[in-house]
């Protein structure tokens, strides 16, 4: 039996979602019946607690140590099931690298690049992957606010986003110049950079991108159908969310599907993503495809789009995990 560390929590704004994803992954790993899974939660106070409530520590050389019993387990593989910092931004990945512990997902560099919405856009531009028109601010100076006002006046309707956040935290829809500056200041409370984008009237499509049998698979696009147009935190996670998801988006042209697939592959290969990502798009009313963002560790609850699109493609999530673990250990 291989020892698998399933690390979750992290104490950030996506802590609770990460626990839900970890429960799903735990059940999928149990199906394989080849692993001892240590599901360890990083609590907000920094404690590490396993699923039996035991305090433990992740130590150098990839070991899990239990101070109460003085026991050590040598780990074979880690799954950083944390959405947002420190799991999706390259920090945990760097620690695994240092320990020589194989792990699921992207290495530190693409994790960090994709978690920052500004660096993602700079890379997408360099790779010639269409994305929404934007500017970014690196401070709250008068000059920055003027640049934002100019961008707003040219577009009249914008999204203001903290650069290093997910789950729509620090993300605001702004339609009046009066609200611009205060909203920028709110976004700066979350991140050191702030992105301002033109609002698109668009459908929200996404694909699962994953490595399987030495190939990068890009699934058929699924769709998020959000009645208010803004897929905010409550729409994403609350039980009474009015948002519907469709594992196979309807009515797309062959060209649109082809654009989505080719931009996804360009991003996956160009940014050197590894194992998995969910790649999100906008499809405008004029039929243009824009890449919105790359999630290197997307939500993985039983109702999440990433595993659903993978299974819809014909790959069982448990079998995908088994293969990655087999190849990595
Ligand atoms: N430029 C845009 N035009 C229209 N809607 C947008 C735009 N940017 C973001 N949104 C809305 O806000 C949501 C969250 O933005 P996103 O960039 O995906 O951040 P997060 O990483 O928090 O998911 C999107 O799913 C979409 O509903
Ligand atoms: Mg998003």
CSV table of C-alpha atoms and ligand atoms in Angstrom, one decimal:
chain,number,residue,atom,x,y,z
A,1,UNK,CA,0.0,0.0,0.0
A,2,UNK,CA,1.3,3.4,-0.9
A,3,UNK,CA,1.1,6.3,1.5
A,4,UNK,CA,-0.7,9.2,0.0
A,5,UNK,CA,-0.9,12.6,1.7
A,6,UNK,CA,-4.1,14.4,0.8
A,7,UNK,CA,-3.5,17.9,2.1
A,8,UNK,CA,-6.5,20.3,2.4
A,9,UNK,CA,-7.7,23.4,4.1
A,10,UNK,CA,-5.1,26.1,4.3
A,11,UNK,CA,-7.0,28.7,6.2
A,12,UNK,CA,-7.7,30.9,3.2
A,13,UNK,CA,-11.0,32.1,1.7
A,14,UNK,CA,-11.5,28.8,-0.1
A,15,UNK,CA,-10.8,26.6,3.0
A,16,UNK,CA,-14.3,25.1,3.2
A,17,UNK,CA,-14.4,24.3,-0.5
A,18,UNK,CA,-11.1,22.6,-0.3
A,19,UNK,CA,-12.4,20.3,2.4
A,20,UNK,CA,-15.3,19.3,0.2
A,21,UNK,CA,-12.9,18.6,-2.7
A,22,UNK,CA,-10.7,16.5,-0.4
A,23,UNK,CA,-13.7,14.4,0.7
A,24,UNK,CA,-14.4,13.6,-2.9
A,25,UNK,CA,-10.8,12.8,-3.7
A,26,UNK,CA,-10.6,10.6,-0.6
A,27,UNK,CA,-13.6,8.6,-1.7
A,28,UNK,CA,-12.1,8.2,-5.2
A,29,UNK,CA,-8.7,7.1,-3.8
A,30,UNK,CA,-10.5,4.5,-1.6
A,31,UNK,CA,-12.1,3.0,-4.7
A,32,UNK,CA,-8.7,2.1,-6.0
A,33,UNK,CA,-7.9,0.2,-2.9
A,34,UNK,CA,-4.2,0.5,-3.2
A,35,UNK,CA,-3.5,3.4,-0.9
A,36,UNK,CA,-3.2,4.4,2.7
A,37,UNK,CA,-4.6,7.9,2.5
A,38,UNK,CA,-3.6,10.5,5.2
A,39,UNK,CA,-6.2,13.3,4.8
A,40,UNK,CA,-4.5,16.2,6.6
A,41,UNK,CA,-6.2,19.5,7.1
A,42,UNK,CA,-4.1,22.7,7.5
A,43,UNK,CA,-6.2,24.6,10.1
A,44,UNK,CA,-6.5,28.4,10.1
A,45,UNK,CA,-4.3,28.5,13.2
A,46,UNK,CA,-1.6,26.5,11.4
A,47,UNK,CA,-2.2,23.1,13.1
A,48,UNK,CA,-2.1,20.1,10.9
A,49,UNK,CA,-4.7,17.5,11.8
A,50,UNK,CA,-5.5,14.2,10.2
A,51,UNK,CA,-9.0,12.8,9.6
A,52,UNK,CA,-8.9,11.0,12.9
A,53,UNK,CA,-8.3,14.3,14.6
A,54,UNK,CA,-4.6,13.5,15.3
A,55,UNK,CA,-2.1,16.3,15.3
A,56,UNK,CA,0.7,15.6,12.8
A,57,UNK,CA,3.6,17.4,11.0
A,58,UNK,CA,4.9,17.2,7.5
A,59,UNK,CA,8.7,16.9,7.8
A,60,UNK,CA,11.7,17.0,5.5
A,61,UNK,CA,12.2,14.0,3.2
A,62,UNK,CA,8.5,13.7,2.8
A,63,UNK,CA,7.5,12.2,6.1
A,64,UNK,CA,4.4,12.6,8.2
A,65,UNK,CA,5.2,12.6,11.9
A,66,UNK,CA,2.8,12.1,14.8
A,67,UNK,CA,4.2,13.7,18.0
A,68,UNK,CA,1.7,12.0,20.3
A,69,UNK,CA,2.8,8.4,19.3
A,70,UNK,CA,6.3,9.4,18.0
A,71,UNK,CA,5.4,7.5,14.7
A,72,UNK,CA,6.7,8.4,11.3
A,73,UNK,CA,5.1,7.5,7.9
A,74,UNK,CA,7.2,7.8,4.8
A,75,UNK,CA,5.0,9.3,2.1
A,76,UNK,CA,5.0,8.2,-1.5
A,77,UNK,CA,2.8,10.9,-3.1
A,78,UNK,CA,1.0,14.1,-2.2
A,79,UNK,CA,-2.2,15.7,-3.4
A,80,UNK,CA,-2.3,19.5,-2.7
A,81,UNK,CA,-6.1,19.8,-2.5
A,82,UNK,CA,-6.1,23.4,-1.6
A,83,UNK,CA,-7.8,26.1,-3.7
A,84,UNK,CA,-6.1,29.4,-3.5
A,85,UNK,CA,-3.0,30.0,-1.3
A,86,UNK,CA,-0.9,28.2,-0.2
A,87,UNK,CA,-1.9,25.3,-2.5
A,88,UNK,CA,-2.7,26.8,-5.8
A,89,UNK,CA,0.0,29.5,-5.9
A,90,UNK,CA,3.1,27.3,-6.0
A,91,UNK,CA,4.0,27.5,-2.3
A,92,UNK,CA,3.1,24.0,-1.2
A,93,UNK,CA,4.5,22.7,-4.5
A,94,UNK,CA,7.9,24.3,-3.7
A,95,UNK,CA,7.9,22.5,-0.4
A,96,UNK,CA,7.2,19.1,-2.0
A,97,UNK,CA,10.0,19.8,-4.5
A,98,UNK,CA,12.3,20.5,-1.7
A,99,UNK,CA,11.3,17.3,0.0
A,100,UNK,CA,11.6,15.3,-3.1
A,101,UNK,CA,8.0,14.2,-2.7
A,102,UNK,CA,6.1,13.5,-6.0
A,103,UNK,CA,2.7,15.3,-6.1
A,104,UNK,CA,-0.3,15.9,-8.2
A,105,UNK,CA,-0.5,19.0,-10.5
A,106,UNK,CA,1.5,21.8,-11.8
A,107,UNK,CA,5.0,22.6,-10.6
A,108,UNK,CA,5.7,25.9,-8.6
A,109,UNK,CA,6.2,28.2,-11.6
A,110,UNK,CA,3.1,27.6,-13.6
A,111,UNK,CA,1.1,27.4,-10.4
A,112,UNK,CA,2.2,30.8,-9.4
A,113,UNK,CA,1.9,32.3,-12.9
A,114,UNK,CA,-1.7,31.0,-13.3
A,115,UNK,CA,-2.8,32.0,-9.8
A,116,UNK,CA,-1.9,35.6,-10.5
A,117,UNK,CA,-4.5,36.9,-13.0
A,118,UNK,CA,-2.1,39.6,-14.2
A,119,UNK,CA,0.8,37.2,-15.0
A,120,UNK,CA,-1.7,34.8,-16.6
A,121,UNK,CA,-2.7,37.6,-19.0
A,122,UNK,CA,0.9,38.6,-19.8
A,123,UNK,CA,1.6,34.9,-20.7
A,124,UNK,CA,-1.6,34.6,-22.7
A,125,UNK,CA,-0.7,37.7,-24.7
A,126,UNK,CA,2.8,36.3,-25.3
A,127,UNK,CA,1.3,33.0,-26.5
A,128,UNK,CA,-1.2,34.9,-28.7
A,129,UNK,CA,-4.2,33.4,-26.9
A,130,UNK,CA,-7.1,35.9,-27.1
A,131,UNK,CA,-8.2,37.2,-23.7
A,132,UNK,CA,-10.4,40.1,-22.5
A,133,UNK,CA,-9.0,43.7,-23.0
A,134,UNK,CA,-7.5,44.8,-19.7
A,135,UNK,CA,-5.1,47.1,-17.8
A,136,UNK,CA,-3.5,46.3,-14.5
A,137,UNK,CA,-2.5,48.5,-11.6
A,138,UNK,CA,0.4,47.9,-9.3
A,139,UNK,CA,-0.4,50.7,-6.8
A,140,UNK,CA,-3.1,53.1,-5.7
A,141,UNK,CA,-1.4,56.3,-7.0
A,142,UNK,CA,-3.2,59.2,-8.7
A,143,UNK,CA,-1.6,58.1,-11.9
A,144,UNK,CA,-2.9,54.6,-11.6
A,145,UNK,CA,-6.4,55.8,-10.8
A,146,UNK,CA,-6.3,58.1,-13.8
A,147,UNK,CA,-5.3,55.2,-16.0
A,148,UNK,CA,-8.3,53.3,-14.6
A,149,UNK,CA,-10.7,56.2,-15.2
A,150,UNK,CA,-9.5,56.4,-18.8
A,151,UNK,CA,-10.0,52.7,-19.3
A,152,UNK,CA,-13.4,52.9,-17.7
A,153,UNK,CA,-14.5,55.8,-19.9
A,154,UNK,CA,-13.5,53.9,-22.9
A,155,UNK,CA,-15.5,50.7,-21.9
A,156,UNK,CA,-18.3,52.0,-19.5
A,157,UNK,CA,-18.6,48.6,-17.9
A,158,UNK,CA,-15.7,46.7,-16.2
A,159,UNK,CA,-14.7,44.0,-13.9
A,160,UNK,CA,-12.2,44.9,-11.2
A,161,UNK,CA,-10.3,41.9,-9.8
A,162,UNK,CA,-7.7,41.3,-7.1
A,163,UNK,CA,-4.9,39.6,-9.0
A,164,UNK,CA,-4.2,36.7,-6.6
A,165,UNK,CA,-7.6,35.4,-5.6
A,166,UNK,CA,-10.1,32.8,-6.6
A,167,UNK,CA,-13.8,31.9,-6.0
A,168,UNK,CA,-14.8,35.5,-7.1
A,169,UNK,CA,-13.3,36.9,-3.8
A,170,UNK,CA,-12.1,40.5,-4.4
A,171,UNK,CA,-13.8,40.5,-7.8
A,172,UNK,CA,-16.3,43.3,-8.6
A,173,UNK,CA,-18.6,44.4,-11.4
A,174,UNK,CA,-18.5,48.2,-11.8
A,175,UNK,CA,-20.8,50.1,-14.1
A,176,UNK,CA,-20.4,53.6,-12.7
A,177,UNK,CA,-17.4,55.9,-12.6
A,178,UNK,CA,-18.3,57.0,-9.1
A,179,UNK,CA,-17.7,53.5,-7.7
A,180,UNK,CA,-14.4,53.0,-9.6
A,181,UNK,CA,-11.8,54.3,-7.1
A,182,UNK,CA,-13.4,52.8,-4.0
A,183,UNK,CA,-13.7,49.5,-5.7
A,184,UNK,CA,-10.1,49.6,-6.8
A,185,UNK,CA,-9.1,50.2,-3.2
A,186,UNK,CA,-11.2,47.3,-2.0
A,187,UNK,CA,-9.5,45.0,-4.5
A,188,UNK,CA,-6.1,46.2,-3.3
A,189,UNK,CA,-7.0,44.9,0.2
A,190,UNK,CA,-6.7,41.4,-1.3
A,191,UNK,CA,-3.7,41.6,-3.6
A,192,UNK,CA,-0.7,43.6,-4.6
A,193,UNK,CA,-1.9,43.9,-8.2
A,194,UNK,CA,-5.4,44.8,-9.5
A,195,UNK,CA,-6.7,43.8,-12.9
A,196,UNK,CA,-9.4,45.8,-14.7
A,197,UNK,CA,-11.1,44.2,-17.6
A,198,UNK,CA,-13.8,45.1,-20.1
A,199,UNK,CA,-17.1,43.4,-19.3
A,200,UNK,CA,-18.1,41.0,-22.0
A,201,UNK,CA,-21.7,39.9,-22.6
A,202,UNK,CA,-20.7,36.3,-23.0
A,203,UNK,CA,-21.5,32.7,-22.2
A,204,UNK,CA,-19.1,31.0,-19.7
A,205,UNK,CA,-17.6,27.8,-21.0
A,206,UNK,CA,-14.9,25.6,-19.6
A,207,UNK,CA,-12.9,22.5,-20.3
A,208,UNK,CA,-11.0,19.9,-18.3
A,209,UNK,CA,-7.5,19.6,-19.5
A,210,UNK,CA,-5.6,16.6,-18.2
A,211,UNK,CA,-2.8,14.2,-19.0
A,212,UNK,CA,-3.8,10.7,-19.7
A,213,UNK,CA,-1.7,8.0,-21.4
A,214,UNK,CA,1.0,10.5,-22.3
A,215,UNK,CA,-1.4,12.8,-24.0
A,216,UNK,CA,-3.0,16.1,-23.1
A,217,UNK,CA,-6.8,15.6,-23.3
A,218,UNK,CA,-9.0,18.6,-23.7
A,219,UNK,CA,-12.6,17.6,-23.1
A,220,UNK,CA,-15.7,19.0,-24.8
A,221,UNK,CA,-16.6,22.4,-23.3
A,222,UNK,CA,-19.1,22.5,-20.5
A,223,UNK,CA,-21.1,25.6,-19.6
A,224,UNK,CA,-21.9,27.6,-16.5
A,225,UNK,CA,-25.3,29.2,-16.9
A,226,UNK,CA,-25.5,32.0,-14.3
A,227,UNK,CA,-28.8,34.0,-14.5
A,228,UNK,CA,-27.2,37.2,-13.1
A,229,UNK,CA,-24.2,37.1,-15.4
A,230,UNK,CA,-21.8,37.3,-12.4
A,231,UNK,CA,-20.7,33.9,-11.2
A,232,UNK,CA,-19.9,35.1,-7.7
A,233,UNK,CA,-19.0,33.2,-4.5
A,234,UNK,CA,-22.7,32.4,-3.5
A,235,UNK,CA,-23.6,31.3,-7.0
A,236,UNK,CA,-20.6,29.0,-7.0
A,237,UNK,CA,-21.1,27.4,-3.6
A,238,UNK,CA,-24.4,28.0,-1.9
A,239,UNK,CA,-27.1,25.3,-1.9
A,240,UNK,CA,-29.8,27.6,-3.3
A,241,UNK,CA,-27.6,28.9,-6.2
A,242,UNK,CA,-29.7,29.6,-9.3
A,243,UNK,CA,-26.7,28.7,-11.5
A,244,UNK,CA,-27.0,25.7,-13.7
A,245,UNK,CA,-24.1,23.7,-15.2
A,246,UNK,CA,-24.1,21.8,-18.4
A,247,UNK,CA,-21.5,19.2,-19.0
A,248,UNK,CA,-21.9,19.5,-22.8
A,249,UNK,CA,-22.4,23.1,-23.8
A,250,UNK,CA,-25.1,23.3,-26.5
A,251,UNK,CA,-25.1,25.0,-29.9
A,252,UNK,CA,-21.4,25.7,-30.3
A,253,UNK,CA,-20.0,25.8,-33.9
A,254,UNK,CA,-17.2,23.5,-34.9
A,255,UNK,CA,-15.0,26.6,-35.2
A,256,UNK,CA,-15.8,27.8,-31.6
A,257,UNK,CA,-15.0,24.3,-30.3
A,258,UNK,CA,-11.8,24.2,-32.3
A,259,UNK,CA,-10.8,27.6,-30.9
A,260,UNK,CA,-11.4,26.5,-27.3
A,261,UNK,CA,-9.4,23.3,-27.8
A,262,UNK,CA,-6.5,25.0,-29.6
A,263,UNK,CA,-6.2,27.8,-27.1
A,264,UNK,CA,-6.4,25.3,-24.2
A,265,UNK,CA,-3.6,23.2,-25.7
A,266,UNK,CA,-1.5,26.3,-26.4
A,267,UNK,CA,-1.9,27.4,-22.8
A,268,UNK,CA,-1.3,23.9,-21.4
A,269,UNK,CA,1.9,23.4,-23.4
A,270,UNK,CA,3.1,27.0,-23.4
A,271,UNK,CA,2.8,27.5,-19.7
A,272,UNK,CA,4.1,24.0,-19.0
A,273,UNK,CA,1.0,22.9,-17.0
A,274,UNK,CA,1.1,19.4,-15.6
A,275,UNK,CA,-1.4,16.7,-14.9
A,276,UNK,CA,-4.5,18.8,-14.8
A,277,UNK,CA,-6.2,22.2,-15.1
A,278,UNK,CA,-9.6,23.6,-15.7
A,279,UNK,CA,-9.5,26.2,-18.4
A,280,UNK,CA,-12.3,28.8,-18.5
A,281,UNK,CA,-13.5,30.8,-21.5
A,282,UNK,CA,-16.0,33.5,-22.5
A,283,UNK,CA,-17.9,33.1,-25.8
A,284,UNK,CA,-19.2,36.5,-26.8
A,285,UNK,CA,-22.5,37.3,-28.6
A,286,UNK,CA,-20.4,37.9,-31.7
A,287,UNK,CA,-19.1,34.4,-31.4
A,288,UNK,CA,-15.5,35.3,-30.3
A,289,UNK,CA,-13.7,33.0,-27.9
A,290,UNK,CA,-11.6,34.5,-25.1
A,291,UNK,CA,-9.6,32.6,-22.5
A,292,UNK,CA,-10.6,33.9,-19.0
A,293,UNK,CA,-8.5,31.9,-16.6
A,294,UNK,CA,-6.6,28.8,-15.8
A,295,UNK,CA,-7.4,26.9,-12.6
A,296,UNK,CA,-4.4,24.6,-11.8
A,297,UNK,CA,-6.4,23.0,-8.9
A,298,UNK,CA,-10.0,23.4,-9.7
A,299,UNK,CA,-12.9,22.4,-7.5
A,300,UNK,CA,-13.3,18.7,-7.2
A,301,UNK,CA,-16.5,18.0,-5.3
A,302,UNK,CA,-18.9,15.4,-6.7
A,303,UNK,CA,-20.8,18.2,-8.5
A,304,UNK,CA,-17.7,20.0,-9.8
A,305,UNK,CA,-17.2,20.5,-13.5
A,306,UNK,CA,-13.6,19.2,-13.6
A,307,UNK,CA,-14.4,15.6,-12.7
A,308,UNK,CA,-17.8,15.7,-14.4
A,309,UNK,CA,-16.2,16.8,-17.7
A,310,UNK,CA,-13.5,14.2,-17.4
A,311,UNK,CA,-16.0,11.4,-16.7
A,312,UNK,CA,-18.2,12.6,-19.5
A,313,UNK,CA,-15.1,12.2,-21.7
A,314,UNK,CA,-15.0,8.6,-20.7
A,315,UNK,CA,-12.2,8.7,-18.1
A,316,UNK,CA,-13.0,7.6,-14.6
A,317,UNK,CA,-11.6,10.1,-12.1
A,318,UNK,CA,-10.4,7.3,-9.8
A,319,UNK,CA,-8.6,5.6,-12.8
A,320,UNK,CA,-7.0,9.0,-13.7
A,321,UNK,CA,-5.7,9.4,-10.2
A,322,UNK,CA,-4.4,5.8,-10.2
A,323,UNK,CA,-2.5,6.3,-13.4
A,324,UNK,CA,-0.9,9.6,-12.3
A,325,UNK,CA,0.2,8.0,-9.0
A,326,UNK,CA,1.5,5.0,-10.8
A,327,UNK,CA,3.6,7.1,-13.2
A,328,UNK,CA,4.9,9.4,-10.5
A,329,UNK,CA,6.0,6.9,-7.8
B,1,LIG,N1,-14.5,40.5,-18.3
B,1,LIG,C1,-15.6,39.9,-17.8
B,1,LIG,N2,-16.8,40.1,-18.4
B,1,LIG,C2,-17.9,39.5,-17.9
B,1,LIG,N3,-18.0,38.7,-16.8
B,1,LIG,C3,-16.8,38.6,-16.1
B,1,LIG,C4,-15.6,39.1,-16.6
B,1,LIG,N4,-14.6,38.8,-15.7
B,1,LIG,C5,-15.2,38.1,-14.7
B,1,LIG,N5,-16.6,37.9,-15.0
B,1,LIG,C6,-17.5,37.2,-14.1
B,1,LIG,O1,-16.9,37.1,-12.8
B,1,LIG,C7,-16.7,35.7,-12.5
B,1,LIG,C8,-15.4,35.5,-11.7
B,1,LIG,O2,-14.3,36.0,-12.4
B,1,LIG,P1,-13.0,35.2,-12.7
B,1,LIG,O3,-12.0,36.0,-13.4
B,1,LIG,O4,-13.3,33.8,-13.3
B,1,LIG,O5,-12.4,35.0,-11.2
B,1,LIG,P2,-12.3,33.8,-10.2
B,1,LIG,O6,-10.9,33.3,-10.2
B,1,LIG,O7,-12.6,34.4,-8.9
B,1,LIG,O8,-13.2,32.7,-10.6
B,1,LIG,C9,-16.7,35.0,-13.8
B,1,LIG,O9,-17.0,33.6,-13.7
B,1,LIG,C10,-17.8,35.8,-14.6
B,1,LIG,O10,-19.1,35.4,-14.2
B,2,LIG,MG1,-13.4,31.9,-12.5
